[in-house]
Short mmCIF file of C-alpha atoms and ligand atoms in Angstrom, two decimals:
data_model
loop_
_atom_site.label_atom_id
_atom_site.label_comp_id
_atom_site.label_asym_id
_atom_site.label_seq_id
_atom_site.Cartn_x
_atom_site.Cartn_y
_atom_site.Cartn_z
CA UNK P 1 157.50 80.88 20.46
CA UNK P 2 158.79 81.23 17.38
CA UNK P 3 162.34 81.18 16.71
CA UNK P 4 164.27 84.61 16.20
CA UNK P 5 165.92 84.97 12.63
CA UNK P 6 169.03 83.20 11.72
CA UNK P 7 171.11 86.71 12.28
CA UNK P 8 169.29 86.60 15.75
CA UNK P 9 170.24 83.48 16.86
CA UNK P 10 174.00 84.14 15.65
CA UNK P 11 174.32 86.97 17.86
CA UNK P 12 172.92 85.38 21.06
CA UNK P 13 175.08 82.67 20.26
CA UNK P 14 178.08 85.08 19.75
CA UNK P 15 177.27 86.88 22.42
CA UNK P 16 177.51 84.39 25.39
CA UNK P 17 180.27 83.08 24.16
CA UNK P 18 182.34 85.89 23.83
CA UNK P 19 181.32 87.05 27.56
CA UNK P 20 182.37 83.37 29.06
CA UNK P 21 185.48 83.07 27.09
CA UNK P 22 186.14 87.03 28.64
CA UNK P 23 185.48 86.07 32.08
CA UNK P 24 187.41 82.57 31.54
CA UNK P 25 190.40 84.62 30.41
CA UNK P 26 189.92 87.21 33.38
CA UNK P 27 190.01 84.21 35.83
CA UNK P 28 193.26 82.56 34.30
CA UNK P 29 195.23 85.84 34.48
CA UNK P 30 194.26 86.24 37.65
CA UNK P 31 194.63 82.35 38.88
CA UNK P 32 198.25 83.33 37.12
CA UNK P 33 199.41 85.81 39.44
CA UNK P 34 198.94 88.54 36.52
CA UNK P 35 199.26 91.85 38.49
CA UNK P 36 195.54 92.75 37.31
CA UNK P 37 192.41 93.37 39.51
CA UNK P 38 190.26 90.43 40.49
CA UNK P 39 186.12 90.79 39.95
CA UNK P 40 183.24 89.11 40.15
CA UNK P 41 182.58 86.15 37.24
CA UNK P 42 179.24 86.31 35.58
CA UNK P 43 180.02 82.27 34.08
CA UNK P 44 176.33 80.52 34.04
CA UNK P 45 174.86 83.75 33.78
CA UNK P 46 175.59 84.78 30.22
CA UNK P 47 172.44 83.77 28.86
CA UNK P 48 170.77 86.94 30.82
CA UNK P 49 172.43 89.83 29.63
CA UNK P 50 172.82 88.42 25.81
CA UNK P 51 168.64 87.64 25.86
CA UNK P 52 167.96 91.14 27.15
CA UNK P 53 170.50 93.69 25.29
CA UNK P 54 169.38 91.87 21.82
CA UNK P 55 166.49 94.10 21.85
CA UNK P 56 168.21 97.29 22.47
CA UNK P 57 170.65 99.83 20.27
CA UNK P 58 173.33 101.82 21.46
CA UNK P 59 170.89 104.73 22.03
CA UNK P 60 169.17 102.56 24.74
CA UNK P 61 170.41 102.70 28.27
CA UNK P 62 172.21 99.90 31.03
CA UNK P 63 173.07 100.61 34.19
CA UNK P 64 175.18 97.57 35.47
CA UNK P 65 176.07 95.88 38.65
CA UNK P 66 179.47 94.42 40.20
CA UNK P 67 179.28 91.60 38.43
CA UNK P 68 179.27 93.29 34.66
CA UNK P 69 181.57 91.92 32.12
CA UNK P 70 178.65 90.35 30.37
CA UNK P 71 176.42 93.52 30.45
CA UNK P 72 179.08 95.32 29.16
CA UNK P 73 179.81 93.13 26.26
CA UNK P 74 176.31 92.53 25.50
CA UNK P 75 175.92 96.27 25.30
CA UNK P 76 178.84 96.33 22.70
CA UNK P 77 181.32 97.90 24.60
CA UNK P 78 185.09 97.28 23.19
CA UNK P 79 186.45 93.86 24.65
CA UNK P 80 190.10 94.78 24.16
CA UNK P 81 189.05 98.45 25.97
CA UNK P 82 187.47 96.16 28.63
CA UNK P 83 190.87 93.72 29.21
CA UNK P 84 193.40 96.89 29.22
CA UNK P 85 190.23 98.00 32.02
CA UNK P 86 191.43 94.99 34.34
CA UNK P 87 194.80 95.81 33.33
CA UNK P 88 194.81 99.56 34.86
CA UNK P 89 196.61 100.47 31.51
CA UNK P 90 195.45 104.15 29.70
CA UNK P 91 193.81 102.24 26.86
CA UNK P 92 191.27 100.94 29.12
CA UNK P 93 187.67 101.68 29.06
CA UNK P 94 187.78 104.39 31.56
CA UNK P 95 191.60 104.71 31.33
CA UNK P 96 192.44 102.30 33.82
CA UNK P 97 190.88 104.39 36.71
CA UNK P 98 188.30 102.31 37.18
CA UNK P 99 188.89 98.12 37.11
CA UNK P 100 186.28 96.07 36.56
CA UNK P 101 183.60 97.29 38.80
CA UNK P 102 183.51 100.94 37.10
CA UNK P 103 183.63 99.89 33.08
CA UNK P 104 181.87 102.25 31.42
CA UNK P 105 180.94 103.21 27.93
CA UNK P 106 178.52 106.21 27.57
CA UNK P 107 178.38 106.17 23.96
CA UNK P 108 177.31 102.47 23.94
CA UNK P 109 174.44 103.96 26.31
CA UNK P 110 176.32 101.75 29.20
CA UNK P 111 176.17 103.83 31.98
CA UNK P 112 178.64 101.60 34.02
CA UNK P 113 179.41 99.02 36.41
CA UNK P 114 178.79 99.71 39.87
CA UNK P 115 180.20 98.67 42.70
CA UNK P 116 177.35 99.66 45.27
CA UNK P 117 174.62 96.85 45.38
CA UNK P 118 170.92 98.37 44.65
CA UNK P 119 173.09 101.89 43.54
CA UNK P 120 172.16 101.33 39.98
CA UNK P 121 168.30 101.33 40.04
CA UNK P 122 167.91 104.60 40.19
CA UNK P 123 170.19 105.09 37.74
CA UNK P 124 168.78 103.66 34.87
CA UNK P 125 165.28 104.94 36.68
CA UNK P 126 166.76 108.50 36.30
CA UNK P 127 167.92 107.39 32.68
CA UNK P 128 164.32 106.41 32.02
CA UNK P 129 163.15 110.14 32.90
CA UNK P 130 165.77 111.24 30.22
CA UNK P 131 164.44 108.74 27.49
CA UNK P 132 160.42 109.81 28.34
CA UNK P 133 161.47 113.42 28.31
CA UNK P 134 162.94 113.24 24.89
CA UNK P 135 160.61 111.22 23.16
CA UNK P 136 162.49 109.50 21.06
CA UNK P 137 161.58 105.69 21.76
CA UNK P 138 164.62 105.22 23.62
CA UNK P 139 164.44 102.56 27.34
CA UNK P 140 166.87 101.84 30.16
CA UNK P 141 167.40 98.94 31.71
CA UNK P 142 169.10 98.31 35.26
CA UNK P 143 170.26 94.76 35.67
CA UNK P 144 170.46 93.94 39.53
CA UNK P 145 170.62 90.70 41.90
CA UNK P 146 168.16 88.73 44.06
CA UNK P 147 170.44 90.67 47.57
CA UNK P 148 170.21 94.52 45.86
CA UNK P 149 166.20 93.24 45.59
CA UNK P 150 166.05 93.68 49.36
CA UNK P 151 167.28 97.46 49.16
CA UNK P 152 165.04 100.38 49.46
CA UNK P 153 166.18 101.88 46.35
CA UNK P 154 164.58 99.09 44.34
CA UNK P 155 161.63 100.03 45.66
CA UNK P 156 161.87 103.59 45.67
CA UNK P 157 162.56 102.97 41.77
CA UNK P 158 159.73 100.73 40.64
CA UNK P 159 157.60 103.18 42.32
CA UNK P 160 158.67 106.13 40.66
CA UNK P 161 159.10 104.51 37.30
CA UNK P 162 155.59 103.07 37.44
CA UNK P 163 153.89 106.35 39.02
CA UNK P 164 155.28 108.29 35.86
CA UNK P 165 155.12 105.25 32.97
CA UNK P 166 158.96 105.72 32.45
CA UNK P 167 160.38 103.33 29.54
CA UNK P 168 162.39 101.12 32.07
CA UNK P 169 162.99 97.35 32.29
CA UNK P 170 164.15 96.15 35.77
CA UNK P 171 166.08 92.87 35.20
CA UNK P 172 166.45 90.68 38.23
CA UNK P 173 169.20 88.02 37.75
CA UNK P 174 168.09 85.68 40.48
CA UNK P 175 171.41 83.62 41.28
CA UNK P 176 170.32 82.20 44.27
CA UNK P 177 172.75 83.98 46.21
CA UNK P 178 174.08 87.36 47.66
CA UNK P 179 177.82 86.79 48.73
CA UNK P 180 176.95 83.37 51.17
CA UNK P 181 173.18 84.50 51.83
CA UNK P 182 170.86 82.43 50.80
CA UNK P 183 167.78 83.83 49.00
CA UNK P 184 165.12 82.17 51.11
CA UNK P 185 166.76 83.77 54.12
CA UNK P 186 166.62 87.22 53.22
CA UNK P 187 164.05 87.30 50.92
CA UNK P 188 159.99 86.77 51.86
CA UNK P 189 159.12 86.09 48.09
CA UNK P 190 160.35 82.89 46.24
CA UNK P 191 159.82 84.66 43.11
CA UNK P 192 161.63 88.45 42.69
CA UNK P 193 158.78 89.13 40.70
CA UNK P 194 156.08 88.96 42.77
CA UNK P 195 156.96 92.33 44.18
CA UNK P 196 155.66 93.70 40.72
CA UNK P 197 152.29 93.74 42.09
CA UNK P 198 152.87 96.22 44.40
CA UNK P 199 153.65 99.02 42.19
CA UNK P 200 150.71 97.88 39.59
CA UNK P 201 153.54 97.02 36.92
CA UNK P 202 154.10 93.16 34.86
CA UNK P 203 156.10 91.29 36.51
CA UNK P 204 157.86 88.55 34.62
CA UNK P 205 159.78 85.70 35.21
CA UNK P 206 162.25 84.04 32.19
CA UNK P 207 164.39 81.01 32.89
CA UNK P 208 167.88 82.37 33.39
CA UNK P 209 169.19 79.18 31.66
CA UNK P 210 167.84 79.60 28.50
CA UNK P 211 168.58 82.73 26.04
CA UNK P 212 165.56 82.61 23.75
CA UNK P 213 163.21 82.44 27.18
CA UNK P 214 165.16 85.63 28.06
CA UNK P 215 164.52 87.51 24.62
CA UNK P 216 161.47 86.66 24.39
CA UNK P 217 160.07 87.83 28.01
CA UNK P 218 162.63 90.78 27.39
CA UNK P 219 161.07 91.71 23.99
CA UNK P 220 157.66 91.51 25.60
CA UNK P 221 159.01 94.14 28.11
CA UNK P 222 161.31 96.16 25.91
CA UNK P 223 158.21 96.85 23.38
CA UNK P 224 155.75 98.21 26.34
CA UNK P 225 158.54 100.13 27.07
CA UNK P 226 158.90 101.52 23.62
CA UNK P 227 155.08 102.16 23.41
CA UNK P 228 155.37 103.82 26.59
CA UNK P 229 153.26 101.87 29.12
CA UNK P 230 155.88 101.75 31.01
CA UNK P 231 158.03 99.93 33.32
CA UNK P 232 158.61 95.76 33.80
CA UNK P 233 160.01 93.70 36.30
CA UNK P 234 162.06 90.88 34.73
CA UNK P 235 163.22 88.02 36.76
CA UNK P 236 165.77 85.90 35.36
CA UNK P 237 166.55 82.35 37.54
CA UNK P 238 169.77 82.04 36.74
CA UNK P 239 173.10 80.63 38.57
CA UNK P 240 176.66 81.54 38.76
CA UNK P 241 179.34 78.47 38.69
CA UNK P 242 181.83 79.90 40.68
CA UNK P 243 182.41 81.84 44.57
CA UNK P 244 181.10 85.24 45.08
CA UNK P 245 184.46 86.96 43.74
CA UNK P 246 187.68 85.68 41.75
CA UNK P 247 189.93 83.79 43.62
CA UNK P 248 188.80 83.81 47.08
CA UNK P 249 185.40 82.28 47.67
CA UNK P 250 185.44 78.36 48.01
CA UNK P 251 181.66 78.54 47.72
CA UNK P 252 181.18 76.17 51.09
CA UNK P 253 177.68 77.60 51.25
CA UNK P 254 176.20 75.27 48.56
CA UNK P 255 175.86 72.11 47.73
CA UNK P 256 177.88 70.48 44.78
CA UNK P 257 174.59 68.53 43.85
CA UNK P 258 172.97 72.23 43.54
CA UNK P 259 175.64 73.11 41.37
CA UNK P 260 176.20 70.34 39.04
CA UNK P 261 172.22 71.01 38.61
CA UNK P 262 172.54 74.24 37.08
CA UNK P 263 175.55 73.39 35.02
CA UNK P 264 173.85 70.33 33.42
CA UNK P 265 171.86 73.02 31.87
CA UNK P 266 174.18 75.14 30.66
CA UNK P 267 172.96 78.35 28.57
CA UNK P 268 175.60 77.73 25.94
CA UNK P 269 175.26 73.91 25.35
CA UNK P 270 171.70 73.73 25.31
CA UNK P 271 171.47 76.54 22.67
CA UNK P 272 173.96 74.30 20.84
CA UNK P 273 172.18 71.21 20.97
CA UNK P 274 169.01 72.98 19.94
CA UNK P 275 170.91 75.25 16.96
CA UNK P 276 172.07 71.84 15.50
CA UNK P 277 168.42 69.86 16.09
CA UNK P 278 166.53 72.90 14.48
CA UNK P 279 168.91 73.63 11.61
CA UNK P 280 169.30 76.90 13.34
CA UNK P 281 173.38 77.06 12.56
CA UNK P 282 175.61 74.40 11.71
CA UNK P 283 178.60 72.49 14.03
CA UNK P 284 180.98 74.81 11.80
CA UNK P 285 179.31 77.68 12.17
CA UNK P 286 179.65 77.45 16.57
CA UNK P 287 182.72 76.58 16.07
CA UNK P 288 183.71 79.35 14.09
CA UNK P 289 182.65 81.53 16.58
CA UNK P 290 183.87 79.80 19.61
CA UNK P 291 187.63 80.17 18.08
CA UNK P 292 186.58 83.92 17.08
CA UNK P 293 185.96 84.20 20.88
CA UNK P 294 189.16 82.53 21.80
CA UNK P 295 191.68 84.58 19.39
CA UNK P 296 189.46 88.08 20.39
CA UNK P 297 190.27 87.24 24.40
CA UNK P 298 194.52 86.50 23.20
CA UNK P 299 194.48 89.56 21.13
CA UNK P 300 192.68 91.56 24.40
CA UNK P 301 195.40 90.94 26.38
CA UNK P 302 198.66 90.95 24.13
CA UNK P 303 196.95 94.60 23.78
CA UNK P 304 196.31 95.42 27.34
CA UNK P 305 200.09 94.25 28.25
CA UNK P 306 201.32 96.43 25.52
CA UNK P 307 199.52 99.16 26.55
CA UNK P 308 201.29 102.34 29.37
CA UNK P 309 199.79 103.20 32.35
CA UNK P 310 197.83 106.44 32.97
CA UNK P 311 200.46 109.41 33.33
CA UNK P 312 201.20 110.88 36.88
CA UNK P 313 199.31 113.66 35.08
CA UNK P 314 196.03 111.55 34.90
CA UNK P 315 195.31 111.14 38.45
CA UNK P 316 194.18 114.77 38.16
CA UNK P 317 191.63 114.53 34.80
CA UNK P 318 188.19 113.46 34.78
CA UNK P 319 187.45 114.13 38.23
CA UNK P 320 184.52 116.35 38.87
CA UNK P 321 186.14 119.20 39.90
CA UNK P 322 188.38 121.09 38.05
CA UNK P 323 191.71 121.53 40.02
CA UNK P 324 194.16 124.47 39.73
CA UNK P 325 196.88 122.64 37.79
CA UNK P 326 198.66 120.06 40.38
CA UNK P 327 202.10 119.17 39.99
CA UNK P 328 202.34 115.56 40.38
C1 TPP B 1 175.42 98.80 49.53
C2 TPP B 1 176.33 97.61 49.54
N1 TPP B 1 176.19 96.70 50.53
C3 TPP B 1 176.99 95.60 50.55
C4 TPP B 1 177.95 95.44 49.59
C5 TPP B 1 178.86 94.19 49.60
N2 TPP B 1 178.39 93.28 48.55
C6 TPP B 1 178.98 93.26 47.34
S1 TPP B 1 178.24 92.20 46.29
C7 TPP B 1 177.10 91.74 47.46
C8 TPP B 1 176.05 90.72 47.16
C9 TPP B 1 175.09 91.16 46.11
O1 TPP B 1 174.22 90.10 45.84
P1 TPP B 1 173.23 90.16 44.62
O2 TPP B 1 172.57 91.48 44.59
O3 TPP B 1 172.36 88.96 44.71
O4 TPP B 1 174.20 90.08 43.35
P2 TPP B 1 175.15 88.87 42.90
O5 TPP B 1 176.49 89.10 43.57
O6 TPP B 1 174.54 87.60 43.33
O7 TPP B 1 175.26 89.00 41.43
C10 TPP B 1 177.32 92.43 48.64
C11 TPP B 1 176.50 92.25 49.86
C12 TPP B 1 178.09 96.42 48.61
N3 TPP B 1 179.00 96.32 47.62
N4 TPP B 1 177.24 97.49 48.58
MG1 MG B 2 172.60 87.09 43.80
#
């Protein structure tokens, strides 16, 4: 493959390391006793969402999972919107109604977080039907995990999408695990993207570990999208370094030889290694960005702590329905 241009490669590079040095600021205020909700860390996995969203513009659709700080940021939603998110303050994303498993950012085209595993499928299916009907090039994409691959509604989905050529890409991040589950105990297929062939569709699979294997498997599916030949299954081996959630899972279900694997090939050090062997960007041009990362995550939350709470008046707006006015 040929490289991606040197604006590219900044971004991806930008990209993964603002979402790691987001979710490695998430875990210390929470590991700190800040009185902010805990979530699910996407570290190891950043090179997934950064590969895929590089193709798409804010008029392109994600539907996210429980585990979506990096979707979101890929996406371009507002880091500082996302921190006062975790911080239940009234600047936050949603207004601090919704924590970390409901960010959303409709006019980024992120449809949101979700907290129900397999919800978002049909989604960003449903999305799809939206983007075909108006027929203006646009393509969803529903990012999901190797456990919401055993739920009907993936299925249900892929057919759908595939039976009516709808501009989707389905993006598997295979980590291995769902909670403590194992995927060779729940799952029949070693590879997620065997199950492609059953709804007459590609089905890809990128090594989660490295970004420009990501973009370019993604660009291969977000162009047939475009063209409108429809839908792609995208599996992306990837791994996450830490438990299931923040703070509470001491991750007893793997080994630390399985671990220290994946972390030898870390998405971000790799990329650097390779950026410096290929004259792709210099030492001082990472590290640039790495402190760019660093002082966006301090600024995040000196804004989130200065920000108020939702009102008493705000547990009553943006619900669905529209309530004779409550005195709270
Ligand atoms: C419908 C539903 N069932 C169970 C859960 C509890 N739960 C939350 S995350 C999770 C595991 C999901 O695993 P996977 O899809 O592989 O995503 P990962 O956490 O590995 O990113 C489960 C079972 C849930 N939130 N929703
Ligand atoms: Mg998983």
């Amino acid at each position: 493959m040929t490289a991606p241009d040197r604006a590219t490669l900044r971004w991806l590079f930008r990209t993964m390391v603002t979402i790691r040095a987001f979710e490695e600021k998430h875990m210390q205020e929470v590991n700190a006793g800040k009185p902010i909700g805990g979530g699910h860390s996407s570290i190891g996995e950043e090179a997934v969402p950064t590969g895929v969203c590089a193709h798409l513009t804010e008029r392109d659709f994600v539907a996210s999972t429980h585990r979506g700080h990096g979707h979101c940021i890929a996406k371009g939603v507002d880091v500082k919107g996302m921190m006062a998110e975790l911080y239940g303050r009234a600047t936050g994303a949603c207004r601090g109604k919704g924590g970390s498993m409901h960010i959303a950012d409709v006019s980024k085209g992120m449809l949101g977080a979700n907290g129900v595993v397999g919800s978002n499928l049909p989604l960003a299916t449903g999305a799809g039907l939206t983007a075909k009907l108006r027929g203006q090039g646009q393509v969803s994409v529903s990012f999901f995990g190797d456990g919401a691959s055993n739920q009907g509604t993936f299925h249900e989905s892929l057919n759908l999408a595939a039976i009516w050529k709808l501009p989707v890409i389905y993006v598997c991040e295979n980590n291995l695990y769902a909670e403590s589950t194992p995927v060779e105990y729940s799952t029949a297929v070693r590879d997620i993207a065997r199950r492609a062939v059953a709804y007459d569709i590609p089905g890809l699979i990128a090594d989660g570990m490295d970004v420009l294997d990501v973009y370019e498997k993604a660009g291969q599916a977000v162009e047939r999208a475009r063209r409108g030949e429809g839908p792609t299954l995208l599996e992306c081996k990837t791994y996450r370094y830490f438990g299931h959630f923040l703070a509470d899972d001491p991750h007893r279900y793997r080994t630390k030889e399985e671990e220290e694997s994946y972390r030898a090939r870390d998405a971000i050090a790799s990329f650097k290694k390779r950026a410096l062997a290929s004259e792709w960007l210099t030492q001082a041009e990472m590290e640039a960005e790495e402190q760019r990362a660093q002082a966006l995550m301090d600024e995040a939350v000196r804004f989130a702590e200065d920000s108020p709470p939702p009102s008493l008046d705000d547990l009553v707006t943006d619900v669905y329905v529209s309530y004779p006015r409550i005195k709270v």
